[in-house]
Short mmCIF file of C-alpha atoms in Angstrom, two decimals:
data_model
loop_
_atom_site.label_atom_id
_atom_site.label_comp_id
_atom_site.label_asym_id
_atom_site.label_seq_id
_atom_site.Cartn_x
_atom_site.Cartn_y
_atom_site.Cartn_z
CA UNK A 534 34.11 44.00 -90.60
CA UNK A 535 32.75 40.62 -89.63
CA UNK A 536 31.15 41.69 -86.36
CA UNK A 537 29.41 44.64 -84.76
CA UNK A 538 31.88 47.45 -84.21
CA UNK A 539 31.48 50.15 -81.57
CA UNK A 540 33.54 53.27 -81.02
CA UNK A 541 34.91 54.57 -78.78
CA UNK A 542 35.54 51.57 -76.57
CA UNK A 543 36.05 53.89 -73.62
CA UNK A 544 34.89 57.46 -73.10
CA UNK A 545 35.51 59.58 -70.04
CA UNK A 546 33.71 62.90 -69.94
CA UNK A 547 32.68 65.58 -67.50
CA UNK A 548 29.18 66.15 -66.23
CA UNK A 549 27.22 68.38 -68.59
CA UNK A 550 29.16 67.49 -71.73
CA UNK A 551 27.80 66.05 -74.97
CA UNK A 552 28.74 62.52 -76.06
CA UNK A 553 28.31 60.53 -79.26
CA UNK A 554 28.68 56.75 -79.42
CA UNK A 555 28.89 55.02 -82.76
CA UNK A 556 27.77 51.56 -83.86
CA UNK A 557 28.60 49.85 -87.14
CA UNK A 558 26.39 46.74 -87.42
CA UNK A 559 27.03 43.56 -89.36
CA UNK A 560 26.61 44.25 -93.07
CA UNK A 561 23.09 43.46 -94.25
CA UNK A 562 21.52 43.44 -90.79
CA UNK A 563 18.37 45.53 -90.91
CA UNK A 564 17.66 45.58 -87.17
CA UNK A 565 19.84 47.55 -84.76
CA UNK A 566 19.44 47.88 -81.00
CA UNK A 567 20.99 50.03 -78.33
CA UNK A 568 21.17 48.78 -74.76
CA UNK A 569 22.99 49.98 -71.69
CA UNK A 570 24.36 47.73 -69.02
CA UNK A 571 25.48 48.51 -65.51
CA UNK A 572 27.76 46.23 -63.51
CA UNK A 573 25.96 43.10 -62.35
CA UNK A 574 22.85 43.85 -64.36
CA UNK A 575 21.37 42.61 -67.59
CA UNK A 576 21.17 44.87 -70.65
CA UNK A 577 18.56 47.62 -70.42
CA UNK A 578 16.75 48.33 -73.70
CA UNK A 579 17.07 51.85 -75.08
CA UNK A 580 15.99 51.92 -78.73
CA UNK A 581 15.43 49.64 -81.72
CA UNK A 582 15.81 50.55 -85.39
CA UNK A 583 14.37 48.64 -88.31
CA UNK A 584 16.15 50.12 -91.30
CA UNK A 585 16.40 53.88 -90.92
CA UNK A 586 13.43 54.34 -88.63
CA UNK A 587 13.23 54.00 -84.87
CA UNK A 588 10.66 51.22 -84.48
CA UNK A 589 10.67 51.44 -80.69
CA UNK A 590 12.31 54.19 -78.63
CA UNK A 591 10.39 53.50 -75.44
CA UNK A 592 13.56 52.67 -73.52
CA UNK A 593 15.24 56.05 -73.90
CA UNK A 594 15.29 57.38 -70.31
CA UNK A 595 14.65 61.04 -71.15
CA UNK A 596 15.02 63.65 -73.87
CA UNK A 597 18.77 63.96 -73.31
CA UNK A 598 19.12 60.69 -75.20
CA UNK A 599 18.69 60.50 -78.96
CA UNK A 600 19.76 58.04 -81.63
CA UNK A 601 19.88 58.14 -85.41
CA UNK A 602 20.50 55.70 -88.22
CA UNK A 603 20.24 57.90 -91.31
CA UNK A 604 21.26 55.39 -93.97
CA UNK A 605 20.04 52.21 -92.34
CA UNK A 606 23.51 51.05 -91.40
CA UNK A 607 25.70 52.98 -88.93
CA UNK A 608 23.91 54.35 -85.88
CA UNK A 609 24.91 57.07 -83.45
CA UNK A 610 23.64 57.35 -79.88
CA UNK A 611 23.78 60.94 -78.67
CA UNK A 612 23.66 61.97 -75.04
CA UNK A 613 23.31 65.64 -74.13
CA UNK A 614 24.17 67.26 -70.80
CA UNK A 615 25.61 64.02 -69.44
CA UNK A 616 25.00 63.12 -65.80
CA UNK A 617 26.97 60.81 -63.51
CA UNK A 618 24.06 58.35 -63.62
CA UNK A 619 24.63 57.91 -67.36
CA UNK A 620 27.85 56.02 -66.62
CA UNK A 621 27.45 52.49 -67.99
CA UNK A 622 28.48 50.25 -70.86
CA UNK A 623 26.44 51.08 -73.94
CA UNK A 624 25.93 47.98 -76.06
CA UNK A 625 24.87 47.91 -79.67
CA UNK A 626 23.45 44.77 -81.27
CA UNK A 627 22.22 43.90 -84.73
CA UNK A 628 20.17 41.11 -86.20
CA UNK A 629 19.39 40.05 -89.73
CA UNK A 630 15.67 40.62 -89.77
CA UNK A 631 14.50 41.89 -86.44
CA UNK A 632 12.80 40.23 -83.49
CA UNK A 633 9.85 38.79 -85.36
CA UNK A 634 12.05 36.51 -87.43
CA UNK A 635 12.61 32.93 -86.40
CA UNK A 636 15.07 33.52 -83.63
CA UNK A 637 15.89 37.21 -83.82
CA UNK A 638 19.37 36.28 -82.57
CA UNK A 639 21.28 39.37 -81.60
CA UNK A 640 24.94 39.93 -82.34
CA UNK A 641 26.47 42.32 -79.86
CA UNK A 642 29.38 44.72 -80.17
CA UNK A 643 32.01 44.97 -77.45
CA UNK A 644 30.32 48.05 -76.04
CA UNK A 645 31.34 51.61 -75.27
CA UNK A 646 32.16 52.19 -71.62
CA UNK A 647 31.03 55.69 -70.67
CA UNK A 648 32.27 57.28 -67.47
CA UNK A 649 30.83 60.65 -66.47
CA UNK A 650 32.90 62.41 -63.81
CA UNK B 303 4.95 44.03 -64.35
CA UNK B 304 7.64 42.22 -66.26
CA UNK B 305 10.16 40.22 -64.32
CA UNK B 306 12.98 37.77 -64.97
CA UNK B 307 14.45 35.92 -61.99
CA UNK B 308 17.67 33.96 -61.98
CA UNK B 309 20.22 33.25 -59.24
CA UNK B 310 22.89 35.88 -58.77
CA UNK B 311 25.81 33.48 -58.52
CA UNK B 312 26.57 29.76 -58.71
CA UNK B 313 29.71 27.72 -58.17
CA UNK B 314 30.53 24.39 -59.79
CA UNK B 315 33.50 22.09 -60.28
CA UNK B 316 35.38 21.50 -63.51
CA UNK B 317 34.01 18.41 -65.29
CA UNK B 318 30.69 18.52 -63.45
CA UNK B 319 27.18 19.51 -64.55
CA UNK B 320 25.35 22.68 -63.55
CA UNK B 321 21.78 23.85 -64.11
CA UNK B 322 20.96 27.54 -64.13
CA UNK B 323 17.26 28.28 -63.61
CA UNK B 324 15.24 31.21 -64.89
CA UNK B 325 11.63 32.14 -64.21
CA UNK B 326 9.90 34.82 -66.22
CA UNK B 327 6.75 36.90 -66.08
CA UNK B 328 6.30 39.03 -69.18
CA UNK B 329 3.37 40.55 -71.03
CA UNK B 330 3.08 37.99 -73.77
CA UNK B 331 5.76 35.53 -74.74
CA UNK B 332 7.57 34.96 -78.02
CA UNK B 333 10.51 32.91 -76.87
CA UNK B 334 13.29 32.60 -74.32
CA UNK B 335 16.95 33.31 -74.98
CA UNK B 336 20.12 32.40 -73.13
CA UNK B 337 23.27 34.43 -73.68
CA UNK B 338 26.77 33.99 -72.28
CA UNK B 339 28.79 37.02 -71.24
CA UNK B 340 32.43 36.87 -70.16
CA UNK B 341 33.71 39.70 -68.00
CA UNK B 342 34.08 42.96 -69.93
CA UNK B 343 32.92 41.29 -73.14
CA UNK B 344 29.75 41.37 -75.22
CA UNK B 345 26.96 38.83 -74.68
CA UNK B 346 27.00 35.95 -77.15
CA UNK B 347 23.98 33.88 -78.17
CA UNK B 348 23.63 30.38 -76.72
CA UNK B 349 20.06 29.24 -77.31
CA UNK B 350 16.49 30.13 -78.19
CA UNK B 351 13.41 28.17 -77.07
CA UNK B 352 9.84 28.94 -78.07
CA UNK B 353 8.29 25.46 -77.72
CA UNK B 354 8.18 23.36 -74.57
CA UNK B 355 10.96 20.87 -74.17
CA UNK B 356 14.69 20.41 -74.23
CA UNK B 357 16.99 21.72 -76.97
CA UNK B 358 20.44 20.17 -76.93
CA UNK B 359 23.47 21.81 -78.50
CA UNK B 360 26.74 20.11 -77.65
CA UNK B 361 27.62 20.53 -73.98
CA UNK B 362 24.83 23.07 -73.52
CA UNK B 363 21.09 22.33 -73.36
CA UNK B 364 18.16 24.63 -72.73
CA UNK B 365 14.73 23.70 -71.44
CA UNK B 366 11.44 25.58 -71.54
CA UNK B 367 8.09 25.13 -69.83
CA UNK B 368 5.70 27.83 -71.04
CA UNK B 369 2.95 26.83 -68.62
CA UNK B 370 5.30 27.30 -65.67
CA UNK B 371 7.11 30.36 -67.01
CA UNK B 372 10.34 28.47 -66.42
CA UNK B 373 13.54 27.73 -68.28
CA UNK B 374 16.90 26.28 -67.42
CA UNK B 375 20.31 26.15 -69.04
CA UNK B 376 22.22 22.93 -68.47
CA UNK B 377 25.98 22.90 -68.88
CA UNK B 378 27.76 19.53 -68.96
CA UNK B 379 31.44 18.61 -68.69
CA UNK B 380 32.23 22.03 -67.30
CA UNK B 381 35.43 23.70 -68.42
CA UNK B 382 37.24 26.62 -66.81
CA UNK B 383 36.38 28.77 -69.84
CA UNK B 384 32.67 28.37 -68.96
CA UNK B 385 33.21 30.81 -66.10
CA UNK B 386 30.99 33.71 -67.19
CA UNK B 387 27.64 35.33 -66.58
CA UNK B 388 24.63 33.63 -68.14
CA UNK B 389 21.77 35.92 -69.10
CA UNK B 390 18.19 34.79 -69.49
CA UNK B 391 15.94 36.99 -71.66
CA UNK B 392 12.27 36.70 -72.58
CA UNK B 393 10.81 38.09 -75.80
CA UNK B 394 7.53 39.78 -74.88
CA UNK B 395 4.40 40.47 -76.91
CA UNK B 396 6.02 43.57 -78.46
CA UNK B 397 9.01 41.45 -79.46
CA UNK B 398 11.13 43.33 -76.96
CA UNK B 399 13.75 41.39 -75.00
CA UNK B 400 13.33 41.56 -71.24
CA UNK B 401 16.64 40.65 -69.61
CA UNK B 402 17.47 39.08 -66.29
CA UNK B 403 20.39 40.39 -64.26
CA UNK B 404 22.47 37.35 -65.14
CA UNK B 405 23.90 34.43 -63.16
CA UNK B 406 27.62 34.58 -62.50
CA UNK B 407 28.99 31.06 -62.82
CA UNK B 408 32.28 30.32 -61.07
CA UNK B 409 34.09 27.13 -62.07
CA UNK B 410 36.60 25.68 -59.62
CA UNK B 411 39.29 23.14 -60.52
#
């Protein structure tokens, strides 16, 4: 597709369950980012991939969160043993060459809204 | 610590001009971004400044003063569709974006 695609757009789950969120970046974009955003707040950085490798995972809140990008394109954010505090919109963004390029402009997906009951 | 400050909410009238201010304190600096985010939608890129001065792009302009740690986004000839949140983000020394909480702009007829 032309833009960043995220699925599911909405996910409601119960506390303690496992969740996977998928991101399909713009074709050819080597950099991929995961953020989460709560209402009235700016995006909170989680992890950044350059190609297949996680270049910076310092934003992952704890070891229940994990992300992969095995072929350097699609990425999956995995959350184990979900907690109510994990409820947020999870945004994926991609950029052509990563933040050290001229502008590092990010193209965001529509987000996956996660609700943990 | 790292900090981005911008007003929580602003109100302006259709056809008028509004300036949204942002101050930043980050470890290192590699540029300042402004993004627009409509309710329940993804942020979209508006501008990037790394040098001091004003960058004009149609009805929107963005200004940066590195010495003051200050930026503003100027919106002219406001339209109802400009009602959105405007996010300021600073690129720090690790090339990580540090985001403000956003300024909700309400446009009244």
